[in-house]
C-alpha positions as CSV (number, residue, x, y, z in Angstrom):
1,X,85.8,270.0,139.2
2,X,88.6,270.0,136.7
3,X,86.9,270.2,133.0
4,X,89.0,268.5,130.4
5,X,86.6,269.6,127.1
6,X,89.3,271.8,125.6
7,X,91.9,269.5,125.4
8,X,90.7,267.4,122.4
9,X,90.4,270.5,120.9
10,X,94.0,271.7,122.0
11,X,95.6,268.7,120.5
12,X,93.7,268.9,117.6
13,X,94.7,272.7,116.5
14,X,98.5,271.6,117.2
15,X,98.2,268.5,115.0
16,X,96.5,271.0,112.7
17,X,99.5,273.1,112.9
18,X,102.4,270.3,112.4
19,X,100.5,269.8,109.2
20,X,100.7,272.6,107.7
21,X,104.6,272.8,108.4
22,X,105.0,269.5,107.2
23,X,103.3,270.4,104.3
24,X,105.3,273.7,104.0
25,X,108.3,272.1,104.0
26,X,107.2,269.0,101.7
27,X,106.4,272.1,98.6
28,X,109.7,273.5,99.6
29,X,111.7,270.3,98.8
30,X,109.8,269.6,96.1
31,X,110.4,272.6,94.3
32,X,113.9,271.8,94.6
33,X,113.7,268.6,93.7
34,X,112.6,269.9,90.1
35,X,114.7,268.2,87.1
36,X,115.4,270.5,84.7
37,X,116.4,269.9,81.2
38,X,120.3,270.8,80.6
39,X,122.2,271.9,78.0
40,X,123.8,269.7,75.1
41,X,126.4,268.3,77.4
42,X,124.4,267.2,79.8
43,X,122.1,265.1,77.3
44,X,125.4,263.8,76.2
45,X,126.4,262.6,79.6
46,X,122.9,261.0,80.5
47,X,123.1,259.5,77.4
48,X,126.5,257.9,78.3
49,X,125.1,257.2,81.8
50,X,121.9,255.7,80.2
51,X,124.1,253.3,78.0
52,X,126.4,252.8,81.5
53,X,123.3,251.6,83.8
54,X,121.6,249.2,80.6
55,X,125.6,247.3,80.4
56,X,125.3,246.9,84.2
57,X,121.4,245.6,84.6
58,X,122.2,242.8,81.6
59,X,125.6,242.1,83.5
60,X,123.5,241.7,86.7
61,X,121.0,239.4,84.9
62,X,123.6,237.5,83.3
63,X,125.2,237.2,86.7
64,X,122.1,235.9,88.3
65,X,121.3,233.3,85.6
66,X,124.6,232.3,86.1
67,X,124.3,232.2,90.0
68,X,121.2,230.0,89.4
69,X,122.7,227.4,87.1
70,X,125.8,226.7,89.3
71,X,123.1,226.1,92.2
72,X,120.9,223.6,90.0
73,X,124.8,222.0,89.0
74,X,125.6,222.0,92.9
75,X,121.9,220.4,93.6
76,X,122.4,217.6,91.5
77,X,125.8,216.8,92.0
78,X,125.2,216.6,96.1
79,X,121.8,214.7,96.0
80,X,123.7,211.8,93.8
């Protein structure tokens, strides 16, 4: 007769060891992943690209509001 007790336990210690790779590797990119603070010219640049993404979100929001009130105008004119 063909016991199968030690497989559980086989699968077990391999998921056990995929862990700790995945883990491994997760500290590895995240310690590369580290921002670190620049020098002044890089400060000056995220400022600039700071100033760059706030012009382009209120552009998108003006766009949408926009996009909305030529669909309420469109609404009305077809259901007249």
């Amino acid at each position: 007769m063909d016991h199968q007790f030690g497989k559980p336990l086989l699968y077990t210690s391999q998921l056990f060891n995929v862990c700790v790779i995945l883990k491994g590797r997760i500290k590895k990119l995240a310690t590369k992943m580290v921002i670190t603070s620049g020098n002044e010219e890089d400060k000056g640049s995220q400022e600039k690209e700071s100033k760059e993404e706030t012009i382009l979100a209120m552009l998108g929001i003006i766009g949408t509001i926009l996009n909305l009130i030529v669909i309420i105008f469109v609404y009305i004119y077809t259901t007249l």
